[in-house]
Amino acid sequence: MSIEDVLSRIDSDLPAATERLLELLRIPSISTDPAYKADCDRAADWLVADLQSMGIDASKRATPGHPMVVGHLGDGGPHLLFYGHYDVQPVDPLNLWDRDPFDPEVQDTPKGKVIRGRGSSDDKGQLMTFVEALRAWKEVKGDWPCRITFFLEGEEESGSPSLVPFMKENAEELKTDVALICDTGLFESKTPAIVTMLRGLLGEELTVKAASKDLHSGMYGGIAMNPIRALSKVIAGLHDETGRVTIPGFYDGVPELPDELEAQWQGLAFNHEAFLSDVGLAIPAGEQDRTPLEMIWSRPTCEVNGIWGGYTGDGFKTVLPSMAHAKISFRLVGSQDPLAIRENFRTMVEDALPDDCEVTFHGHGASGASGADISGPMFEQARQALSEEWNVPAAYIGCGGSIPIAGHFQQILGTEPMLIGFGKDDDALHSPNEKYDMESFHKGIRSWARILDALT
Amino acid sequence: MSIEDVLSRIDSDLPAATERLLELLRIPSISTDPAYKADCDRAADWLVADLQSMGIDASKRATPGHPMVVGHLGDGGPHLLFYGHYDVQPVDPLNLWDRDPFDPEVQDTPKGKVIRGRGSSDDKGQLMTFVEALRAWKEVKGDWPCRITFFLEGEEESGSPSLVPFMKENAEELKTDVALICDTGLFESKTPAIVTMLRGLLGEELTVKAASKDLHSGMYGGIAMNPIRALSKVIAGLHDETGRVTIPGFYDGVPELPDELEAQWQGLAFNHEAFLSDVGLAIPAGEQDRTPLEMIWSRPTCEVNGIWGGYTGDGFKTVLPSMAHAKISFRLVGSQDPLAIRENFRTMVEDALPDDCEVTFHGHGASGASGADISGPMFEQARQALSEEWNVPAAYIGCGGSIPIAGHFQQILGTEPMLIGFGKDDDALHSPNEKYDMESFHKGIRSWARILDALT
């Protein structure tokens, strides 16, 4: 039986594969919210059962947080690892969803069929592309392509607190020739891509406290320090007029783009006007002396992800609040040191606040950037397989998002990460009405079958 | 029967008067939240019934919002009006209350007995001081002191949208010789006071919108405009380094303090260190070239009362939000024009935002400052009565809060407002664990009896 038979089997099994994905999407496995702990567990159980049904030696492995799903199959050939995550982002603001985020369905749209629901693209749909490719392979060929280890986590959307300890404790079991990671996208929705450059992520939550209790702004307004005003000033000072981040030492370890990569990226002819206009914007808002692709792939950023303080309900309340809060994250590149930046950020905030304000910090993960070494033959084999499936040369690209696991594979296991995914720019990751194109799902499954064929 | 008999009656009736107040406090008449509409109505009914039980011709009068309570009694002598409000502030953050805000009780504290509950000081407890004084008067003397009109509203905490139309439609009925308003406090918790200078209030809510939907900060961070960053910059720019508000024309119509008032205020020996340290602060945060009393009584302010945007729940979500929101209010003095300031504020915000941001505004009330003409004999008669009850000379003072009704009485009815109240600085108005001292309630009732005696 040839690879063509496997691809045919994938085509004919697509309706059943879609039903399986919808089943997994119905489980609200929001890892960041403790109220959904049992649901995360249920999603892990579902995956264990599905892998076992294929004859894979899979099990749920406890951690202090949500469980890992680990599975082993096959022998001989290269030893591959497949990584994905079964947890999903929170769904607020819920009122902006057109349907229940956990009642997924296949919808016809002007751009084609989509699978709509939280986690459809990030990352349950992507995760299942690999599972379905392997299922079809086994059904058609009666055997596995090579030795493969599954490693699925349930804490990716909440900073992966259990990941590093688990990898260290189970290093021998998880060490493989390459780690296939399916949590990225196509390039501009058309070109398959292998991500070779990933930004790191540093998360900080801060609370600025002024008065010991909420005050009446009539009685205290003017004389009492307003913590929202103080926090706003701190946030306004995080960037200078040219869009550069002002934290001392922030750009230490930020490399200039190598000439050859710069040339390749220019060849991609990235249409930043279209990229921005898709979401109602027009003007690149980053460092003014950088290209749009640099802004999203190779330059570090500082973004406020949330802010709150005082009265935020309907109507008006003339309160002078006691506290104001913000969640701020940094995307890191090159050899920027997350812990040094955290320290410099905190010192800068403390120095910037007026004497009548106190600040407390809560860290939310700190991972450096990573890049893959693409010199081995496997990267080129996978790139060829992708190019065949999509009928267009696959690209090596950067990625603005942070997938800390890529760095962990390198540093803890010495395993090179290969990031291949099929998401599109308009998938609404982390947003209301998340979707995954049926084309992404279908051709994603087919892509993995071709890659498995090329690597073995 | 002399005034001493009325005061004795007040003393012996205090337990029953307290029970009546607790009954009124149990009604959660939060005017700003539509969910409590029926409760506001219930509070109005309770007051009508209580006034009727004293033989007062009282009724509930419909408005497009919450109803007014109007009552008439007596004849001859000066015609007095009494104003108070039966609505209360929202109770959030609820978790900072030591008990259910609407299950009030009398508590023993190191500083004496207090009545704890939402509205105890603002304004149900204050409102009932006048009602109880009149009840005792009638019971002891068998007749009313003079002609009195009650005028109680239920929208004071939500900008009083129905007040001006109602006053205009019923001007003949509400026009009196003086309007007694009980919604202010003692001076520094010890000295009775008549407020003769009140700041105005302008409320603005703004929404800054950047992208058409929430974005993933990994994919769009750096290149896409962040509306929280844009809003923070606007807020940070509302004050200069010296604490002055930067809106063009903001200080037009702000008068310098007359020399004689400046001298009187210096005589009050206001202890701003104690005023601030009571709430955990130390440094006057207003215009650096002004005295603390000016900051809270006679200078205009700009305060952010609420801010929100992006992910504000537990954990972390690397969202780049589509929108950010703030509620901002201005305290106005002298002849500052609220509508001109609103316009200049909006223009300044629009000009300050980057091109990729849109802003929408929602106005929440706009009232200028007001001052009372204290040259008539009634003010001095009332001041003497207060001095006798509290055994210390009563003061004419300013007030940082805005009680727009004072200006409305002057402008619509030609009636001079006389603002007398018994709240204390630590009453926690608009905050968790609001209270009203039993001393304020008791001596407040006695004060009104003495004032009625002095004015008639």
PDB file of N, CA, C and O in Angstrom, chain B residues 233-291:
ATOM      1  N   LYS B 233      -2.063  56.537  27.765  1.00  0.00           N
ATOM      2  CA  LYS B 233      -1.333  57.740  27.388  1.00  0.00           C
ATOM      3  C   LYS B 233      -2.237  58.977  27.506  1.00  0.00           C
ATOM      4  O   LYS B 233      -1.805  60.026  27.973  1.00  0.00           O
ATOM      5  N   VAL B 234      -3.496  58.818  27.099  1.00  0.00           N
ATOM      6  CA  VAL B 234      -4.445  59.924  27.244  1.00  0.00           C
ATOM      7  C   VAL B 234      -4.601  60.292  28.712  1.00  0.00           C
ATOM      8  O   VAL B 234      -4.528  61.472  29.091  1.00  0.00           O
ATOM      9  N   ILE B 235      -4.794  59.290  29.558  1.00  0.00           N
ATOM     10  CA  ILE B 235      -5.005  59.561  30.988  1.00  0.00           C
ATOM     11  C   ILE B 235      -3.751  60.173  31.614  1.00  0.00           C
ATOM     12  O   ILE B 235      -3.832  61.121  32.392  1.00  0.00           O
ATOM     13  N   ALA B 236      -2.601  59.629  31.235  1.00  0.00           N
ATOM     14  CA  ALA B 236      -1.349  60.159  31.795  1.00  0.00           C
ATOM     15  C   ALA B 236      -1.152  61.620  31.416  1.00  0.00           C
ATOM     16  O   ALA B 236      -0.506  62.372  32.142  1.00  0.00           O
ATOM     17  N   GLY B 237      -1.736  62.032  30.275  1.00  0.00           N
ATOM     18  CA  GLY B 237      -1.553  63.406  29.811  1.00  0.00           C
ATOM     19  C   GLY B 237      -2.581  64.385  30.354  1.00  0.00           C
ATOM     20  O   GLY B 237      -2.533  65.571  30.029  1.00  0.00           O
ATOM     21  N   LEU B 238      -3.517  63.919  31.190  1.00  0.00           N
ATOM     22  CA  LEU B 238      -4.562  64.816  31.693  1.00  0.00           C
ATOM     23  C   LEU B 238      -4.058  65.775  32.773  1.00  0.00           C
ATOM     24  O   LEU B 238      -4.708  66.774  33.072  1.00  0.00           O
ATOM     25  N   HIS B 239      -2.930  65.422  33.398  1.00  0.00           N
ATOM     26  CA  HIS B 239      -2.315  66.310  34.405  1.00  0.00           C
ATOM     27  C   HIS B 239      -0.871  66.581  33.999  1.00  0.00           C
ATOM     28  O   HIS B 239      -0.205  65.687  33.478  1.00  0.00           O
ATOM     29  N   ASP B 240      -0.378  67.777  34.293  1.00  0.00           N
ATOM     30  CA  ASP B 240       1.037  68.034  34.059  1.00  0.00           C
ATOM     31  C   ASP B 240       1.836  67.674  35.312  1.00  0.00           C
ATOM     32  O   ASP B 240       1.284  67.171  36.297  1.00  0.00           O
ATOM     33  N   GLU B 241       3.140  67.938  35.276  1.00  0.00           N
ATOM     34  CA  GLU B 241       4.009  67.519  36.385  1.00  0.00           C
ATOM     35  C   GLU B 241       3.645  68.198  37.706  1.00  0.00           C
ATOM     36  O   GLU B 241       3.940  67.682  38.781  1.00  0.00           O
ATOM     37  N   THR B 242       2.992  69.378  37.632  1.00  0.00           N
ATOM     38  CA  THR B 242       2.660  70.096  38.872  1.00  0.00           C
ATOM     39  C   THR B 242       1.255  69.761  39.366  1.00  0.00           C
ATOM     40  O   THR B 242       0.779  70.356  40.325  1.00  0.00           O
ATOM     41  N   GLY B 243       0.581  68.824  38.688  1.00  0.00           N
ATOM     42  CA  GLY B 243      -0.756  68.447  39.130  1.00  0.00           C
ATOM     43  C   GLY B 243      -1.874  69.255  38.492  1.00  0.00           C
ATOM     44  O   GLY B 243      -3.049  69.057  38.819  1.00  0.00           O
ATOM     45  N   ARG B 244      -1.513  70.181  37.606  1.00  0.00           N
ATOM     46  CA  ARG B 244      -2.551  70.965  36.912  1.00  0.00           C
ATOM     47  C   ARG B 244      -3.194  70.142  35.806  1.00  0.00           C
ATOM     48  O   ARG B 244      -2.516  69.377  35.105  1.00  0.00           O
ATOM     49  N   VAL B 245      -4.496  70.327  35.605  1.00  0.00           N
ATOM     50  CA  VAL B 245      -5.208  69.657  34.521  1.00  0.00           C
ATOM     51  C   VAL B 245      -4.853  70.352  33.207  1.00  0.00           C
ATOM     52  O   VAL B 245      -4.810  71.587  33.145  1.00  0.00           O
ATOM     53  N   THR B 246      -4.593  69.547  32.172  1.00  0.00           N
ATOM     54  CA  THR B 246      -4.034  70.101  30.933  1.00  0.00           C
ATOM     55  C   THR B 246      -5.077  70.413  29.860  1.00  0.00           C
ATOM     56  O   THR B 246      -4.720  70.875  28.776  1.00  0.00           O
ATOM     57  N   ILE B 247      -6.341  70.162  30.130  1.00  0.00           N
ATOM     58  CA  ILE B 247      -7.364  70.427  29.110  1.00  0.00           C
ATOM     59  C   ILE B 247      -7.394  71.929  28.794  1.00  0.00           C
ATOM     60  O   ILE B 247      -7.463  72.747  29.718  1.00  0.00           O
ATOM     61  N   PRO B 248      -7.350  72.294  27.507  1.00  0.00           N
ATOM     62  CA  PRO B 248      -7.349  73.731  27.166  1.00  0.00           C
ATOM     63  C   PRO B 248      -8.570  74.440  27.753  1.00  0.00           C
ATOM     64  O   PRO B 248      -9.689  73.929  27.667  1.00  0.00           O
ATOM     65  N   GLY B 249      -8.345  75.587  28.349  1.00  0.00           N
ATOM     66  CA  GLY B 249      -9.439  76.384  28.903  1.00  0.00           C
ATOM     67  C   GLY B 249     -10.024  75.849  30.190  1.00  0.00           C
ATOM     68  O   GLY B 249     -11.017  76.398  30.693  1.00  0.00           O
ATOM     69  N   PHE B 250      -9.439  74.784  30.752  1.00  0.00           N
ATOM     70  CA  PHE B 250     -10.036  74.145  31.939  1.00  0.00           C
ATOM     71  C   PHE B 250     -10.164  75.124  33.106  1.00  0.00           C
ATOM     72  O   PHE B 250     -11.135  75.086  33.851  1.00  0.00           O
ATOM     73  N   TYR B 251      -9.177  76.028  33.249  1.00  0.00           N
ATOM     74  CA  TYR B 251      -9.186  76.914  34.419  1.00  0.00           C
ATOM     75  C   TYR B 251      -9.926  78.227  34.170  1.00  0.00           C
ATOM     76  O   TYR B 251      -9.943  79.098  35.043  1.00  0.00           O
ATOM     77  N   ASP B 252     -10.565  78.360  32.987  1.00  0.00           N
ATOM     78  CA  ASP B 252     -11.390  79.543  32.743  1.00  0.00           C
ATOM     79  C   ASP B 252     -12.532  79.574  33.760  1.00  0.00           C
ATOM     80  O   ASP B 252     -13.289  78.604  33.870  1.00  0.00           O
ATOM     81  N   GLY B 253     -12.651  80.679  34.491  1.00  0.00           N
ATOM     82  CA  GLY B 253     -13.751  80.805  35.450  1.00  0.00           C
ATOM     83  C   GLY B 253     -13.435  80.246  36.822  1.00  0.00           C
ATOM     84  O   GLY B 253     -14.309  80.194  37.690  1.00  0.00           O
ATOM     85  N   VAL B 254     -12.186  79.828  37.036  1.00  0.00           N
ATOM     86  CA  VAL B 254     -11.799  79.355  38.369  1.00  0.00           C
ATOM     87  C   VAL B 254     -11.326  80.566  39.173  1.00  0.00           C
ATOM     88  O   VAL B 254     -10.312  81.167  38.834  1.00  0.00           O
ATOM     89  N   PRO B 255     -12.051  80.957  40.223  1.00  0.00           N
ATOM     90  CA  PRO B 255     -11.679  82.180  40.954  1.00  0.00           C
ATOM     91  C   PRO B 255     -10.570  81.907  41.979  1.00  0.00           C
ATOM     92  O   PRO B 255     -10.426  80.789  42.459  1.00  0.00           O
ATOM     93  N   GLU B 256      -9.796  82.948  42.271  1.00  0.00           N
ATOM     94  CA  GLU B 256      -8.891  82.860  43.421  1.00  0.00           C
ATOM     95  C   GLU B 256      -9.721  82.986  44.700  1.00  0.00           C
ATOM     96  O   GLU B 256     -10.772  83.633  44.717  1.00  0.00           O
ATOM     97  N   LEU B 257      -9.266  82.372  45.761  1.00  0.00           N
ATOM     98  CA  LEU B 257      -9.985  82.404  47.036  1.00  0.00           C
ATOM     99  C   LEU B 257      -9.978  83.834  47.587  1.00  0.00           C
ATOM    100  O   LEU B 257      -8.925  84.460  47.681  1.00  0.00           O
ATOM    101  N   PRO B 258     -11.173  84.393  47.971  1.00  0.00           N
ATOM    102  CA  PRO B 258     -11.187  85.738  48.575  1.00  0.00           C
ATOM    103  C   PRO B 258     -10.335  85.753  49.850  1.00  0.00           C
ATOM    104  O   PRO B 258     -10.301  84.772  50.587  1.00  0.00           O
ATOM    105  N   ASP B 259      -9.696  86.886  50.116  1.00  0.00           N
ATOM    106  CA  ASP B 259      -8.784  86.981  51.261  1.00  0.00           C
ATOM    107  C   ASP B 259      -9.462  86.605  52.576  1.00  0.00           C
ATOM    108  O   ASP B 259      -8.879  85.927  53.414  1.00  0.00           O
ATOM    109  N   GLU B 260     -10.724  87.057  52.771  1.00  0.00           N
ATOM    110  CA  GLU B 260     -11.375  86.816  54.064  1.00  0.00           C
ATOM    111  C   GLU B 260     -11.665  85.323  54.261  1.00  0.00           C
ATOM    112  O   GLU B 260     -11.541  84.790  55.359  1.00  0.00           O
ATOM    113  N   LEU B 261     -12.043  84.627  53.153  1.00  0.00           N
ATOM    114  CA  LEU B 261     -12.306  83.189  53.276  1.00  0.00           C
ATOM    115  C   LEU B 261     -10.989  82.453  53.521  1.00  0.00           C
ATOM    116  O   LEU B 261     -10.924  81.521  54.327  1.00  0.00           O
ATOM    117  N   GLU B 262      -9.949  82.925  52.848  1.00  0.00           N
ATOM    118  CA  GLU B 262      -8.638  82.320  53.056  1.00  0.00           C
ATOM    119  C   GLU B 262      -8.235  82.428  54.526  1.00  0.00           C
ATOM    120  O   GLU B 262      -7.745  81.465  55.125  1.00  0.00           O
ATOM    121  N   ALA B 263      -8.509  83.605  55.107  1.00  0.00           N
ATOM    122  CA  ALA B 263      -8.170  83.806  56.510  1.00  0.00           C
ATOM    123  C   ALA B 263      -9.006  82.890  57.409  1.00  0.00           C
ATOM    124  O   ALA B 263      -8.488  82.254  58.337  1.00  0.00           O
ATOM    125  N   GLN B 264     -10.323  82.801  57.107  1.00  0.00           N
ATOM    126  CA  GLN B 264     -11.194  81.943  57.930  1.00  0.00           C
ATOM    127  C   GLN B 264     -10.751  80.491  57.847  1.00  0.00           C
ATOM    128  O   GLN B 264     -10.716  79.773  58.837  1.00  0.00           O
ATOM    129  N   TRP B 265     -10.387  80.038  56.625  1.00  0.00           N
ATOM    130  CA  TRP B 265      -9.970  78.643  56.453  1.00  0.00           C
ATOM    131  C   TRP B 265      -8.654  78.360  57.179  1.00  0.00           C
ATOM    132  O   TRP B 265      -8.464  77.285  57.720  1.00  0.00           O
ATOM    133  N   GLN B 266      -7.757  79.366  57.175  1.00  0.00           N
ATOM    134  CA  GLN B 266      -6.528  79.174  57.942  1.00  0.00           C
ATOM    135  C   GLN B 266      -6.852  79.006  59.416  1.00  0.00           C
ATOM    136  O   GLN B 266      -6.226  78.215  60.121  1.00  0.00           O
ATOM    137  N   GLY B 267      -7.887  79.751  59.867  1.00  0.00           N
ATOM    138  CA  GLY B 267      -8.312  79.634  61.266  1.00  0.00           C
ATOM    139  C   GLY B 267      -8.833  78.258  61.613  1.00  0.00           C
ATOM    140  O   GLY B 267      -8.806  77.832  62.782  1.00  0.00           O
ATOM    141  N   LEU B 268      -9.328  77.516  60.613  1.00  0.00           N
ATOM    142  CA  LEU B 268      -9.857  76.171  60.882  1.00  0.00           C
ATOM    143  C   LEU B 268      -8.723  75.189  61.207  1.00  0.00           C
ATOM    144  O   LEU B 268      -8.967  74.116  61.735  1.00  0.00           O
ATOM    145  N   ALA B 269      -7.489  75.582  60.897  1.00  0.00           N
ATOM    146  CA  ALA B 269      -6.327  74.729  61.203  1.00  0.00           C
ATOM    147  C   ALA B 269      -6.555  73.298  60.754  1.00  0.00           C
ATOM    148  O   ALA B 269      -6.433  72.345  61.527  1.00  0.00           O
ATOM    149  N   PHE B 270      -6.925  73.153  59.496  1.00  0.00           N
ATOM    150  CA  PHE B 270      -7.194  71.825  58.929  1.00  0.00           C
ATOM    151  C   PHE B 270      -5.938  70.950  59.023  1.00  0.00           C
ATOM    152  O   PHE B 270      -4.858  71.335  58.591  1.00  0.00           O
ATOM    153  N   ASN B 271      -6.106  69.779  59.588  1.00  0.00           N
ATOM    154  CA  ASN B 271      -4.972  68.864  59.753  1.00  0.00           C
ATOM    155  C   ASN B 271      -4.944  67.889  58.576  1.00  0.00           C
ATOM    156  O   ASN B 271      -5.540  66.813  58.632  1.00  0.00           O
ATOM    157  N   HIS B 272      -4.260  68.272  57.494  1.00  0.00           N
ATOM    158  CA  HIS B 272      -4.319  67.410  56.309  1.00  0.00           C
ATOM    159  C   HIS B 272      -3.517  66.126  56.501  1.00  0.00           C
ATOM    160  O   HIS B 272      -3.817  65.103  55.884  1.00  0.00           O
ATOM    161  N   GLU B 273      -2.510  66.157  57.375  1.00  0.00           N
ATOM    162  CA  GLU B 273      -1.786  64.904  57.636  1.00  0.00           C
ATOM    163  C   GLU B 273      -2.744  63.863  58.220  1.00  0.00           C
ATOM    164  O   GLU B 273      -2.761  62.704  57.802  1.00  0.00           O
ATOM    165  N   ALA B 274      -3.561  64.289  59.193  1.00  0.00           N
ATOM    166  CA  ALA B 274      -4.503  63.343  59.805  1.00  0.00           C
ATOM    167  C   ALA B 274      -5.574  62.916  58.805  1.00  0.00           C
ATOM    168  O   ALA B 274      -5.940  61.738  58.724  1.00  0.00           O
ATOM    169  N   PHE B 275      -6.062  63.887  58.022  1.00  0.00           N
ATOM    170  CA  PHE B 275      -7.094  63.605  57.016  1.00  0.00           C
ATOM    171  C   PHE B 275      -6.602  62.529  56.051  1.00  0.00           C
ATOM    172  O   PHE B 275      -7.316  61.583  55.714  1.00  0.00           O
ATOM    173  N   LEU B 276      -5.342  62.658  55.618  1.00  0.00           N
ATOM    174  CA  LEU B 276      -4.791  61.686  54.666  1.00  0.00           C
ATOM    175  C   LEU B 276      -4.380  60.388  55.343  1.00  0.00           C
ATOM    176  O   LEU B 276      -4.600  59.293  54.808  1.00  0.00           O
ATOM    177  N   SER B 277      -3.784  60.497  56.528  1.00  0.00           N
ATOM    178  CA  SER B 277      -3.279  59.266  57.153  1.00  0.00           C
ATOM    179  C   SER B 277      -4.429  58.351  57.573  1.00  0.00           C
ATOM    180  O   SER B 277      -4.256  57.138  57.658  1.00  0.00           O
ATOM    181  N   ASP B 278      -5.617  58.913  57.799  1.00  0.00           N
ATOM    182  CA  ASP B 278      -6.798  58.074  58.075  1.00  0.00           C
ATOM    183  C   ASP B 278      -7.062  57.069  56.965  1.00  0.00           C
ATOM    184  O   ASP B 278      -7.675  56.028  57.189  1.00  0.00           O
ATOM    185  N   VAL B 279      -6.641  57.405  55.746  1.00  0.00           N
ATOM    186  CA  VAL B 279      -6.889  56.497  54.618  1.00  0.00           C
ATOM    187  C   VAL B 279      -5.576  55.977  54.040  1.00  0.00           C
ATOM    188  O   VAL B 279      -5.510  55.556  52.884  1.00  0.00           O
ATOM    189  N   GLY B 280      -4.522  56.020  54.844  1.00  0.00           N
ATOM    190  CA  GLY B 280      -3.272  55.377  54.435  1.00  0.00           C
ATOM    191  C   GLY B 280      -2.406  56.196  53.492  1.00  0.00           C
ATOM    192  O   GLY B 280      -1.515  55.651  52.853  1.00  0.00           O
ATOM    193  N   LEU B 281      -2.659  57.501  53.411  1.00  0.00           N
ATOM    194  CA  LEU B 281      -1.869  58.337  52.500  1.00  0.00           C
ATOM    195  C   LEU B 281      -1.098  59.400  53.293  1.00  0.00           C
ATOM    196  O   LEU B 281      -1.325  59.579  54.495  1.00  0.00           O
ATOM    197  N   ALA B 282      -0.204  60.110  52.602  1.00  0.00           N
ATOM    198  CA  ALA B 282       0.620  61.096  53.296  1.00  0.00           C
ATOM    199  C   ALA B 282       0.812  62.395  52.522  1.00  0.00           C
ATOM    200  O   ALA B 282       1.056  63.434  53.123  1.00  0.00           O
ATOM    201  N   ILE B 283       0.705  62.330  51.191  1.00  0.00           N
ATOM    202  CA  ILE B 283       1.148  63.463  50.371  1.00  0.00           C
ATOM    203  C   ILE B 283      -0.021  64.052  49.583  1.00  0.00           C
ATOM    204  O   ILE B 283      -0.661  63.339  48.807  1.00  0.00           O
ATOM    205  N   PRO B 284      -0.309  65.358  49.756  1.00  0.00           N
ATOM    206  CA  PRO B 284      -1.372  65.975  48.953  1.00  0.00           C
ATOM    207  C   PRO B 284      -1.039  65.835  47.469  1.00  0.00           C
ATOM    208  O   PRO B 284       0.038  66.249  47.036  1.00  0.00           O
ATOM    209  N   ALA B 285      -1.963  65.247  46.694  1.00  0.00           N
ATOM    210  CA  ALA B 285      -1.653  64.871  45.311  1.00  0.00           C
ATOM    211  C   ALA B 285      -2.152  65.885  44.290  1.00  0.00           C
ATOM    212  O   ALA B 285      -1.994  65.684  43.100  1.00  0.00           O
ATOM    213  N   GLY B 286      -2.747  66.975  44.742  1.00  0.00           N
ATOM    214  CA  GLY B 286      -3.329  67.940  43.813  1.00  0.00           C
ATOM    215  C   GLY B 286      -2.320  68.952  43.284  1.00  0.00           C
ATOM    216  O   GLY B 286      -1.113  68.694  43.277  1.00  0.00           O
ATOM    217  N   GLU B 287      -2.805  70.123  42.860  1.00  0.00           N
ATOM    218  CA  GLU B 287      -1.914  71.162  42.338  1.00  0.00           C
ATOM    219  C   GLU B 287      -0.909  71.540  43.424  1.00  0.00           C
ATOM    220  O   GLU B 287      -1.298  71.894  44.540  1.00  0.00           O
ATOM    221  N   GLN B 288       0.363  71.470  43.065  1.00  0.00           N
ATOM    222  CA  GLN B 288       1.399  71.576  44.085  1.00  0.00           C
ATOM    223  C   GLN B 288       1.531  72.980  44.682  1.00  0.00           C
ATOM    224  O   GLN B 288       2.130  73.149  45.740  1.00  0.00           O
ATOM    225  N   ASP B 289       0.925  73.999  44.029  1.00  0.00           N
ATOM    226  CA  ASP B 289       1.028  75.351  44.585  1.00  0.00           C
ATOM    227  C   ASP B 289      -0.231  75.748  45.353  1.00  0.00           C
ATOM    228  O   ASP B 289      -0.478  76.923  45.579  1.00  0.00           O
ATOM    229  N   ARG B 290      -1.044  74.768  45.742  1.00  0.00           N
ATOM    230  CA  ARG B 290      -2.293  75.049  46.459  1.00  0.00           C
ATOM    231  C   ARG B 290      -2.285  74.381  47.830  1.00  0.00           C
ATOM    232  O   ARG B 290      -1.635  73.358  48.018  1.00  0.00           O
ATOM    233  N   THR B 291      -3.062  74.943  48.772  1.00  0.00           N
ATOM    234  CA  THR B 291      -3.139  74.344  50.099  1.00  0.00           C
ATOM    235  C   THR B 291      -4.069  73.126  50.054  1.00  0.00           C
ATOM    236  O   THR B 291      -4.924  73.019  49.169  1.00  0.00           O
TER     237      THR B 291
END
